[in-house]
Short mmCIF file of C-alpha atoms in Angstrom, two decimals:
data_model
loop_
_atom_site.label_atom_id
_atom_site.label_comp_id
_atom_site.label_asym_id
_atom_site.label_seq_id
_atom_site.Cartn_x
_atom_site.Cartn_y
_atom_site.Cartn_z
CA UNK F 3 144.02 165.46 114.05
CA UNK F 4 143.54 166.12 110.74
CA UNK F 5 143.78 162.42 109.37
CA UNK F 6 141.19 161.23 112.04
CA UNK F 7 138.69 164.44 110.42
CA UNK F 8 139.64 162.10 106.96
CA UNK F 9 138.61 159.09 107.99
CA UNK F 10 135.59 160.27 109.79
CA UNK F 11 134.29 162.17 106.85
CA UNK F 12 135.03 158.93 104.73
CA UNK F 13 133.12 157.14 107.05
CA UNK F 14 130.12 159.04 106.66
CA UNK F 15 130.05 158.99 102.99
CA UNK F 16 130.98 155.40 103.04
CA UNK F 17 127.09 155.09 105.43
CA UNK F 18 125.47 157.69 103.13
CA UNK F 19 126.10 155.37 100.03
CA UNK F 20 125.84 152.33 101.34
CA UNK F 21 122.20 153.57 102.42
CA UNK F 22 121.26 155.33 99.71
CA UNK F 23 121.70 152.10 97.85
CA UNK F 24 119.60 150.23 100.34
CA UNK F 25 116.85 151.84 100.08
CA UNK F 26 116.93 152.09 96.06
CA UNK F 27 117.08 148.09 97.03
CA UNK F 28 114.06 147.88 99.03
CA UNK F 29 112.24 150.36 96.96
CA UNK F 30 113.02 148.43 93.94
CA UNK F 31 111.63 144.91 96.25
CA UNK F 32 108.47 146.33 96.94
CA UNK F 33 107.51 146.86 93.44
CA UNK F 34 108.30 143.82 92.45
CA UNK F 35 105.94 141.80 95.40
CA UNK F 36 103.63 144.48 93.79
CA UNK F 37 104.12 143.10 90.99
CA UNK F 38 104.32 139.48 91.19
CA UNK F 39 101.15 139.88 93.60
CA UNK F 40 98.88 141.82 91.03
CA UNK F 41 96.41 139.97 88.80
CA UNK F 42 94.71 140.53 86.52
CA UNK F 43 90.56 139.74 86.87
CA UNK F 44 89.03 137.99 84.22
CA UNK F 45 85.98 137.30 85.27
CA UNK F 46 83.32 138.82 83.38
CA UNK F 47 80.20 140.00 85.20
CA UNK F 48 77.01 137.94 83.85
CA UNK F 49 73.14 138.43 83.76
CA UNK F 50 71.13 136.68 87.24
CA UNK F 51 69.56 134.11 84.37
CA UNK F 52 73.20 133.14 83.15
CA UNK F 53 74.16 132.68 86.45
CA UNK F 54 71.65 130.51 87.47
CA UNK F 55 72.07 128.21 84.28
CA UNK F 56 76.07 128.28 85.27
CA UNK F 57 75.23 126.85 88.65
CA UNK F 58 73.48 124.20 87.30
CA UNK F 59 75.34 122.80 85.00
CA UNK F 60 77.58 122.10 87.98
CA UNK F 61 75.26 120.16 90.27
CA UNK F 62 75.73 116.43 90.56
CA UNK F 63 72.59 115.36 88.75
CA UNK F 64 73.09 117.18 85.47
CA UNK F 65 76.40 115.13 85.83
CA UNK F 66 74.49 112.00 85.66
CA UNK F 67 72.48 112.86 82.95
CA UNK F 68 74.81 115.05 80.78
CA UNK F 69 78.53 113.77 81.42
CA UNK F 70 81.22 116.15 80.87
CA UNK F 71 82.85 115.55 77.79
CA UNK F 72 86.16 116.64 79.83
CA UNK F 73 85.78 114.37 82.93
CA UNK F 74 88.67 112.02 83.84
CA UNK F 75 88.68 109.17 85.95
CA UNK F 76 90.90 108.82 89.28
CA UNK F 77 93.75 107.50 87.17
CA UNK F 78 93.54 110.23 84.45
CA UNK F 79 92.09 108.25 81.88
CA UNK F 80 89.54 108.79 79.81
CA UNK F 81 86.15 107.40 81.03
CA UNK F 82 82.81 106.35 78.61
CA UNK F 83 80.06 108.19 79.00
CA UNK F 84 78.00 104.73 80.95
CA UNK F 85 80.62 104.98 83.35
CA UNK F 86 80.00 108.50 83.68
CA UNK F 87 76.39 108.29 83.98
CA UNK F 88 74.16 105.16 84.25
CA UNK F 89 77.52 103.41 85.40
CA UNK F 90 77.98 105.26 88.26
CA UNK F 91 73.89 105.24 89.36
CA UNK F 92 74.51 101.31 89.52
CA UNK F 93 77.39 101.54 91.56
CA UNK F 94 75.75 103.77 94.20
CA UNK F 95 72.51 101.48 94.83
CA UNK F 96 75.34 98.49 94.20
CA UNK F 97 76.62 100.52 97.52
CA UNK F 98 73.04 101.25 99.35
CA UNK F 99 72.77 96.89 98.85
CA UNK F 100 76.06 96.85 101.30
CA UNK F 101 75.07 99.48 103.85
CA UNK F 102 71.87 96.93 103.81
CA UNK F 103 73.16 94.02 104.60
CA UNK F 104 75.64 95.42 107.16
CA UNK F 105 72.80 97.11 108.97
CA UNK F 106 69.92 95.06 108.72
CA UNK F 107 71.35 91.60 108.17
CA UNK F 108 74.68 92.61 110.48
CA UNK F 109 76.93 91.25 107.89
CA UNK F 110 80.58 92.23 108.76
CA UNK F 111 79.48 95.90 109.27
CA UNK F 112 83.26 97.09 110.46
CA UNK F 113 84.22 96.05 107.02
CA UNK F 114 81.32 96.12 104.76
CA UNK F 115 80.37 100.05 106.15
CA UNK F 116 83.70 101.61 105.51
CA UNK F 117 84.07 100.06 102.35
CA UNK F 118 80.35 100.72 100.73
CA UNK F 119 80.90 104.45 102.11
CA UNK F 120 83.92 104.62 100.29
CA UNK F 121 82.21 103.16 97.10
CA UNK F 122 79.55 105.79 97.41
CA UNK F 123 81.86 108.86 98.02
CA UNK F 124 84.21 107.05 94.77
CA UNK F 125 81.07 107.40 92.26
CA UNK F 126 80.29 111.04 93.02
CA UNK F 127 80.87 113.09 89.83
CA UNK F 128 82.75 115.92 89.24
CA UNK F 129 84.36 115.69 92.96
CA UNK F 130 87.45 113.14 92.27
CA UNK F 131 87.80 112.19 95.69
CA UNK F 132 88.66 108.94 94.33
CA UNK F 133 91.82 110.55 92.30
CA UNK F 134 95.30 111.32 93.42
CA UNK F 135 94.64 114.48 95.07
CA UNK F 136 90.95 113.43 96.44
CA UNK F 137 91.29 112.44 100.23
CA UNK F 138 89.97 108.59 99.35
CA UNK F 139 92.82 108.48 96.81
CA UNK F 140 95.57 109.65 98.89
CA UNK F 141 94.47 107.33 101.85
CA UNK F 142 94.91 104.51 99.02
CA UNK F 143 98.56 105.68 98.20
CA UNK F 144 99.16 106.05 101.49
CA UNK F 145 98.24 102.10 103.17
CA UNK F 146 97.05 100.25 100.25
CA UNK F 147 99.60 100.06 97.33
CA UNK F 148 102.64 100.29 99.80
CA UNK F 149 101.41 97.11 101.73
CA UNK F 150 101.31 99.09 105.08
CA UNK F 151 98.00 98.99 106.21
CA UNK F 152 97.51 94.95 105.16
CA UNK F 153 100.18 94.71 107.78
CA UNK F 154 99.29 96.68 110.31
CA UNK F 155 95.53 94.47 110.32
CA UNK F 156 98.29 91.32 110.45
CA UNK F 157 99.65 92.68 113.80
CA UNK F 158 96.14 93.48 115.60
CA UNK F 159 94.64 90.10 114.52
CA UNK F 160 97.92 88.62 115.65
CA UNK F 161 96.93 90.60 119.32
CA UNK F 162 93.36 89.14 118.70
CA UNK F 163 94.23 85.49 117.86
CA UNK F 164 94.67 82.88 120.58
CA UNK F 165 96.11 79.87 119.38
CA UNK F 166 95.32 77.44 122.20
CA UNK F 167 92.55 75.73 119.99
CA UNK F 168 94.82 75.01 117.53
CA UNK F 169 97.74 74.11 120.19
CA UNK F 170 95.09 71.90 122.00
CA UNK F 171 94.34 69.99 118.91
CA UNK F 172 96.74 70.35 116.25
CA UNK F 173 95.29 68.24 113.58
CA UNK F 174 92.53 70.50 113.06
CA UNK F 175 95.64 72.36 111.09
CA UNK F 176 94.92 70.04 108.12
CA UNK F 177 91.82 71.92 107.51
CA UNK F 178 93.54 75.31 107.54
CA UNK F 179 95.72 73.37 104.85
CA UNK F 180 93.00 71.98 103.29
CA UNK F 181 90.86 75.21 102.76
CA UNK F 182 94.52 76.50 100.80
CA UNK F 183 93.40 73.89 97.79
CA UNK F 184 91.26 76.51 96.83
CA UNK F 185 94.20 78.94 96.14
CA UNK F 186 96.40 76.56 93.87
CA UNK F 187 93.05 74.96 92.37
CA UNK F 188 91.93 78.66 91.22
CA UNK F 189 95.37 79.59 89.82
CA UNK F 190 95.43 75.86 87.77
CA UNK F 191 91.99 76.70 86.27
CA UNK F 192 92.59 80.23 86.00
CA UNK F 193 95.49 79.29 83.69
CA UNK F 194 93.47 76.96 82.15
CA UNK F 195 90.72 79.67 80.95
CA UNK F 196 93.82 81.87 79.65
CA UNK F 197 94.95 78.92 77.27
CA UNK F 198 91.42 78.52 76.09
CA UNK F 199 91.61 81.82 75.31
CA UNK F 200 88.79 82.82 77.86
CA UNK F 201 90.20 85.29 79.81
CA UNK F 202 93.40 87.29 79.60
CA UNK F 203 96.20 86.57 82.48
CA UNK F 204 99.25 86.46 83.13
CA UNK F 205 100.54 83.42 85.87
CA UNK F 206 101.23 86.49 87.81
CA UNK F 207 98.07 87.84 87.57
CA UNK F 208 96.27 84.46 88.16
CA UNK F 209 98.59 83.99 91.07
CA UNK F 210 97.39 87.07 92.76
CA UNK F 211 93.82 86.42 91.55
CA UNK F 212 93.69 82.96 92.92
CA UNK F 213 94.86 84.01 96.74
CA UNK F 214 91.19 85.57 97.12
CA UNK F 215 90.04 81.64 98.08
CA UNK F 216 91.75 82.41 101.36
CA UNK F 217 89.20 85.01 102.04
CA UNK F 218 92.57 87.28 103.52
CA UNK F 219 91.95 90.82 102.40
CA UNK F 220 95.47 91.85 103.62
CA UNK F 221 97.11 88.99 102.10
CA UNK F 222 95.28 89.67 98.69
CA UNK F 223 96.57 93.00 99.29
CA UNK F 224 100.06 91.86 99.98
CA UNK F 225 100.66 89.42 97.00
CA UNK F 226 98.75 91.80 94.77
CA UNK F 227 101.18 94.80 95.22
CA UNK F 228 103.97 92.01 94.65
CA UNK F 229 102.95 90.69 91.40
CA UNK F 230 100.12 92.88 89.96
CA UNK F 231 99.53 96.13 90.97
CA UNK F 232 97.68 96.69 88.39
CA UNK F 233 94.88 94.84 89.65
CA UNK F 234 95.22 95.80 92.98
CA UNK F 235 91.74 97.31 93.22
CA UNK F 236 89.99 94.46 91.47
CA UNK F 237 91.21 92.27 93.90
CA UNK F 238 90.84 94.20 97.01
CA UNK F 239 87.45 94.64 96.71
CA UNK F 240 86.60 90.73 95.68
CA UNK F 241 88.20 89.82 98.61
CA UNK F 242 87.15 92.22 101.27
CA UNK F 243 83.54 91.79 99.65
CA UNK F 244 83.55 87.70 100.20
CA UNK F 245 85.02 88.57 103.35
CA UNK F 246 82.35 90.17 104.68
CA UNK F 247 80.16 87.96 102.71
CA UNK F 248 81.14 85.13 104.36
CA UNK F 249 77.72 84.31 105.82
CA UNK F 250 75.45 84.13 102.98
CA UNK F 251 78.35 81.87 100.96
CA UNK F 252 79.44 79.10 103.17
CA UNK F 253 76.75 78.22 104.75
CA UNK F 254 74.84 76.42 101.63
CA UNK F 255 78.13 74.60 100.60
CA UNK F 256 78.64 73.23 104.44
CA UNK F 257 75.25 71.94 103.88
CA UNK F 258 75.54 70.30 101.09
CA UNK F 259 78.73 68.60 101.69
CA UNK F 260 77.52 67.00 105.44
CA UNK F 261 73.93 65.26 106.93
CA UNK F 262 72.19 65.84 109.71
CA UNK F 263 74.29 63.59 111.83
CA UNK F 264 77.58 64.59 111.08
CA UNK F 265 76.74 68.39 111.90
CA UNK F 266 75.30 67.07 115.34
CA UNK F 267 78.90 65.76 115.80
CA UNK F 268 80.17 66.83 119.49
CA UNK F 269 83.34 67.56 119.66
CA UNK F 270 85.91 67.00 122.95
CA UNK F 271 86.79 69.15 125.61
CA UNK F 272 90.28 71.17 124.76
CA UNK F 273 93.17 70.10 126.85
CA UNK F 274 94.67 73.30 128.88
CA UNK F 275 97.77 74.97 126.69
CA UNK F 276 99.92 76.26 128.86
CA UNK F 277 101.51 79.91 128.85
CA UNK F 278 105.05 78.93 127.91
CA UNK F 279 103.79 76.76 124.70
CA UNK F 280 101.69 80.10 123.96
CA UNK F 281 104.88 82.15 124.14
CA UNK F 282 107.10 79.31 122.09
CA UNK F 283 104.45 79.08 119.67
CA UNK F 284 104.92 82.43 117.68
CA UNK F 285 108.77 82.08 118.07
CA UNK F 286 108.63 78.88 115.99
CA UNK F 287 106.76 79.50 113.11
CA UNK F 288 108.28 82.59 112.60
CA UNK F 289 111.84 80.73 112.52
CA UNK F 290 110.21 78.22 110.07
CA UNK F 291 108.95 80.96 107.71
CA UNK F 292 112.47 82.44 108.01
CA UNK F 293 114.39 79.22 106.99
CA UNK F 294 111.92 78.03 105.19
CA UNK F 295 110.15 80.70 102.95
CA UNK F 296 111.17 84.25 104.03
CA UNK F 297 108.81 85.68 101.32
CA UNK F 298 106.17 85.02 103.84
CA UNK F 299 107.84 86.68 106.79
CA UNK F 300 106.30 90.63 106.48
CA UNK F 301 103.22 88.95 106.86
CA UNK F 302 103.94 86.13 109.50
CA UNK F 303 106.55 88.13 111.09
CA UNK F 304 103.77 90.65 112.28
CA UNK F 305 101.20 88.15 112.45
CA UNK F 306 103.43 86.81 115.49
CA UNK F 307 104.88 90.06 116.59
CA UNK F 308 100.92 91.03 117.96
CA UNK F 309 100.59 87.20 119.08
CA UNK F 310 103.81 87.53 121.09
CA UNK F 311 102.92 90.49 122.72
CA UNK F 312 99.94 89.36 124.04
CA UNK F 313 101.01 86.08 125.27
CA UNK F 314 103.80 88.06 126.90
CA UNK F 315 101.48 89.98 129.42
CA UNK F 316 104.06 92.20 130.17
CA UNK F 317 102.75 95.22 127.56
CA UNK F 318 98.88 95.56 128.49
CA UNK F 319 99.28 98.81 126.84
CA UNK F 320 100.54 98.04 123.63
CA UNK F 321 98.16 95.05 123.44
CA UNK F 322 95.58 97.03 123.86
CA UNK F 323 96.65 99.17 121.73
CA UNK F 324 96.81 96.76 118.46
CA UNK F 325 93.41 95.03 119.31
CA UNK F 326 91.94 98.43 119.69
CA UNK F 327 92.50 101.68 118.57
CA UNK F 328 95.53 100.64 115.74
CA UNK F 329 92.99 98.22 114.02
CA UNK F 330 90.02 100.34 114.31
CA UNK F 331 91.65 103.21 112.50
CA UNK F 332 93.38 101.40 109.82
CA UNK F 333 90.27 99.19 109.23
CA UNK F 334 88.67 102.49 108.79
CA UNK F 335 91.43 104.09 106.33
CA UNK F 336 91.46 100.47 104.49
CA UNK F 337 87.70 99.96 103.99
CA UNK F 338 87.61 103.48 102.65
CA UNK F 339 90.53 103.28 100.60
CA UNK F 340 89.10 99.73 99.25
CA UNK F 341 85.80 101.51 98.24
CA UNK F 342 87.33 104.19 96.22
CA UNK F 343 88.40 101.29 94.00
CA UNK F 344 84.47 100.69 93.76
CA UNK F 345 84.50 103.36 91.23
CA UNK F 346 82.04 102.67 88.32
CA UNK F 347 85.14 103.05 85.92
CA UNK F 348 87.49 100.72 87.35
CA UNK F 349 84.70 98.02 88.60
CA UNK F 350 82.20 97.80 85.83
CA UNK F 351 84.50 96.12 83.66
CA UNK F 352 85.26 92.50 82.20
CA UNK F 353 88.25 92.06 84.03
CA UNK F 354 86.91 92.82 87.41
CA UNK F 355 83.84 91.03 86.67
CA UNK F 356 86.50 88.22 85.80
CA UNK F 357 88.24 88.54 88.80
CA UNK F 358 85.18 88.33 91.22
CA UNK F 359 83.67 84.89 89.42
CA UNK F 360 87.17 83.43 89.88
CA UNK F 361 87.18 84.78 93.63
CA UNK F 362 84.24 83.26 94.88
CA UNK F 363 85.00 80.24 92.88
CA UNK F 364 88.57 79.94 94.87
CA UNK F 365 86.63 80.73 97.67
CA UNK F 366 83.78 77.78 97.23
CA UNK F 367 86.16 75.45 96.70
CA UNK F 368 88.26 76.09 100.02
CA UNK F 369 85.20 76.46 102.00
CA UNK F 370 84.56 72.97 100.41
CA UNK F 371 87.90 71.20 100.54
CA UNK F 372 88.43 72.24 104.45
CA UNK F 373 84.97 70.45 105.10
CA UNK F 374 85.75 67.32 102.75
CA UNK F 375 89.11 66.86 104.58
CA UNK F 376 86.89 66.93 108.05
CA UNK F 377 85.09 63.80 106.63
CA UNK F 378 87.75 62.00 105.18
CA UNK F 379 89.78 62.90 108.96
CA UNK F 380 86.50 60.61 110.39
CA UNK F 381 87.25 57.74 108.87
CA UNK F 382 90.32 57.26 110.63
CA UNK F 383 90.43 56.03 114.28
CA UNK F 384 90.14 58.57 117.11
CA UNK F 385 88.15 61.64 118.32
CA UNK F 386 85.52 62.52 115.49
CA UNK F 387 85.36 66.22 114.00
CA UNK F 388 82.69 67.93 112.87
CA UNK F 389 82.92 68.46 109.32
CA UNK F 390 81.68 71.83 110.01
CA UNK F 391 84.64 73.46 111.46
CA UNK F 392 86.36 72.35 108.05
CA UNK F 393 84.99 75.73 106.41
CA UNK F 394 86.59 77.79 109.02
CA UNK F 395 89.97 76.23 107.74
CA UNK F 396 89.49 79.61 105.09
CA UNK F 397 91.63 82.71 106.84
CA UNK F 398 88.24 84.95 107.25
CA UNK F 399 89.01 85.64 111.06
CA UNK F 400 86.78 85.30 113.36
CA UNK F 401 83.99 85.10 110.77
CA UNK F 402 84.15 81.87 109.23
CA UNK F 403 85.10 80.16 112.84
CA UNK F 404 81.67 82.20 114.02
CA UNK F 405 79.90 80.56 110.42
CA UNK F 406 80.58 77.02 111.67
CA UNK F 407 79.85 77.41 115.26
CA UNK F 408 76.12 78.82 114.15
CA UNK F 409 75.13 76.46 111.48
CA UNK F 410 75.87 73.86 113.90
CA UNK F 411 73.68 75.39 116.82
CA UNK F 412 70.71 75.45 114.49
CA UNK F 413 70.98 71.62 114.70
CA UNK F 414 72.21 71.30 118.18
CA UNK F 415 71.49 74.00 120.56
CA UNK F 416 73.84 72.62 122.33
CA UNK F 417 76.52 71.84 120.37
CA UNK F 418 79.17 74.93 120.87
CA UNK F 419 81.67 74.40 118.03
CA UNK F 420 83.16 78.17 118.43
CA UNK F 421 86.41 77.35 120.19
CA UNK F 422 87.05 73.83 117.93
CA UNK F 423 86.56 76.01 114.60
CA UNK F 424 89.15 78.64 116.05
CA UNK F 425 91.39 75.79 115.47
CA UNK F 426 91.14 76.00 112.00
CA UNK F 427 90.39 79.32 111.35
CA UNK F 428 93.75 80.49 112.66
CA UNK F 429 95.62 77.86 110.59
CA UNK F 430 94.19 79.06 108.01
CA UNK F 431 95.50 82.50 108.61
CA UNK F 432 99.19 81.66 108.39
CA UNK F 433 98.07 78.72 105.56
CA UNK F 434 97.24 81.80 103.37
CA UNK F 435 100.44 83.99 104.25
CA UNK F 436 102.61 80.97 103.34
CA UNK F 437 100.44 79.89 100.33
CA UNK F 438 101.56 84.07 99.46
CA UNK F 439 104.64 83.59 100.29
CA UNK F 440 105.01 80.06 97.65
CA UNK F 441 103.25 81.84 95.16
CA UNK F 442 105.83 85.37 95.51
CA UNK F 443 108.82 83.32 95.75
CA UNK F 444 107.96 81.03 92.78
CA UNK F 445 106.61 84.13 90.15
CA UNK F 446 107.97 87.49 91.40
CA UNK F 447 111.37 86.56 89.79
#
């Protein structure tokens, strides 16, 4: 009996102790939350007039007018005080130009809109919602400088592309080819200017430069993040911008290049392509890029991977899907993540002003070579081709294909050159992946 009284009473001071020192604990917790949680104010309490003047000195438009000395641009660095102020006032009407011709002239609006609202939202001072923590920056980060939203846009057009024009009649493929010349004729002269001391790239650079002649915004993407980064923006823009301008640049070159008759050239009837060629189709080139040139395949490999599933018409849902809502969102994330690059910083500058004369050059002269290898395709025996449908040989999807097919109704009401120019225009697609895909393979290393 009186060893169990022991232990009990040790128990109970073993409990008293053990919460005596508890609570010391918890008392001893408290005041340091207390502590860690009290601050101390420093703001000072100021007269209504100071105040007022505070406020502002912090609106947009003394911004404009007075630039912070302190300001930084999206990529930390230093900015002049144009590019602060009269700087960013051009880029914003440069902007109010492209919601123009989207609206009113209906140029491209899905990609022109997204893009000049990103341009305007980029040149906003004070904000940074172009920099690493602003919402246009981190959609950037997040799509464009990994490569993923370039090939997510691969896999919708894939869904959206029907190659039965160019199964149908497979020698319009030359003019995809064709159109490439401008790509490997920009990066010659672009080399060219850099010996002569005109300009200052590297063959990577140039290579990345020269792929705008495609007009392929997600291959320019692609290459650029493979061989210069560093002028990923430049190059993004230049070629999402002739992109969309497609309409007001080819059409003055396909004039110039063919006469009256040769634009009122009808075209045959397309033989029927049957499903199982459809389905083969995708299969093939994909194991050609694989054997051949696997530098190509992130791009071609999704490019097919949408094609297959829609020839497949066994996943309605997923088709759907990629022509739809997937390519509508990301178009949306990459226009806006394109415009931030519009910043008056990063595109006011010799380089990018570089980079966009050699990109519409590139561009001319593919537009140009894909309807010169139409004419020189005539003077062989067989079914004519309108020279026309050469400039949709360029990789602008369905734009350029929609360029030919109206320049040759204003001459021939008649004369419906849409499905012919597909032909073409979807060669020209996996021309400009594989021209990539040379271009990677021969300067990445």
């Amino acid at each position: 009996m009186k060893s169990i009284l022991i232990k009990f009473f040790a128990s109970m001071m073993l409990f008293a102790f053990a919460f005596t020192v508890n609570a010391v604990a918890s008392e001893h917790a408290v005041e340091s939350t207390k502590a860690s949680t009290h601050q101390v104010e420093t703001y000072k309490s100021q007269p209504m007039g100071d105040m007022i003047i505070s406020f502002l000195k912090s609106t947009g438009i003394v911004a404009l007018v007075h630039p912070r000395a302190d300001e930084m641009s999206a990529t930390g660095k230093p900015m002049s005080d144009f590019s602060k102020g009269l700087g960013r006032i051009i880029m914003i009407l440069v902007t109010f130009l492209l919601f123009w011709l989207a609206i009113a002239k209906g140029f491209e609006p899905l990609l022109l809109l997204p893009i000049a609202f990103g341009g305007l939202l980029a040149n906003i001072p004070i904000a940074g919602i172009g920099g690493p923590h602003g919402f246009l920056g981190v959609i950037y980060q997040a799509g464009l400088s990994n490569e993923l939203f370039p090939i997510i846009i691969f896999m919708g057009v894939g869904a959206m592309t029907d190659f039965g024009p160019l199964l149908s009649n497979p020698k319009t493929a030359l003019l995809g080819g064709a159109a490439q010349f401008g790509i490997f004729g920009t990066l010659v002269g672009a080399m060219v200017l850099a010996q002569m001391g005109l300009v200052d790239f590297t063959l990577k650079q140039a290579s990345a430069i020269s792929i705008i002649g495609g007009a392929d915004g997600p291959t320019s993407i692609f290459i650029a993040t493979k061989l210069a980064p560093e002028l990923l923006g430049a190059i993004a823009v230049a070629s999402y911008s002739y992109m969309a301008m497609v309409p007001i640049i080819q059409p003055p070159i396909m004039r110039a290049l063919t006469t009256d008759a040769e634009r009122k050239i009808k075209m045959t009837t397309l033989r029927h392509v049957s499903r199982l060629e459809k389905l083969i189709f995708p299969l093939l080139v994909l194991g050609l890029a694989i054997l051949v040139l696997p530098e190509s395949t992130p791009l071609i490999g999704a490019f097919m991977f949408g094609n297959f599933l829609k020839e497949s018409g066994v996943v309605e849902r997923l088709n759907d899907t990629l022509q739809n809502s997937l390519i509508n969102i990301t178009t949306i994330f990459l226009g806006l993540g394109v415009g931030s690059k519009l910043a008056a910083d990063q595109f006011l500058v010799p380089e990018t002003l570089f980079i966009m004369v050699l990109g519409i050059i590139a561009f001319g002269v593919g537009t140009a070579a894909g309807v010169l290898m139409a004419k020189i395709m005539n003077l062989f025996p067989g079914h004519k081709i309108n020279p026309l449908i050469g400039s949709a040989g360029v990789s602008a999807v369905p734009m350029a294909a929609r360029v030919s097919n109206k320049v040759g109704m204003e001459y021939d009401r008649t004369n419906m050159l849409l499905m012919h120019a597909m032909g073409p225009n979807v060669a020209g697609v996996i021309g400009s992946a594989v021209a990539a895909g040379v271009l990677i393979s021969m300067f990445q290393h």
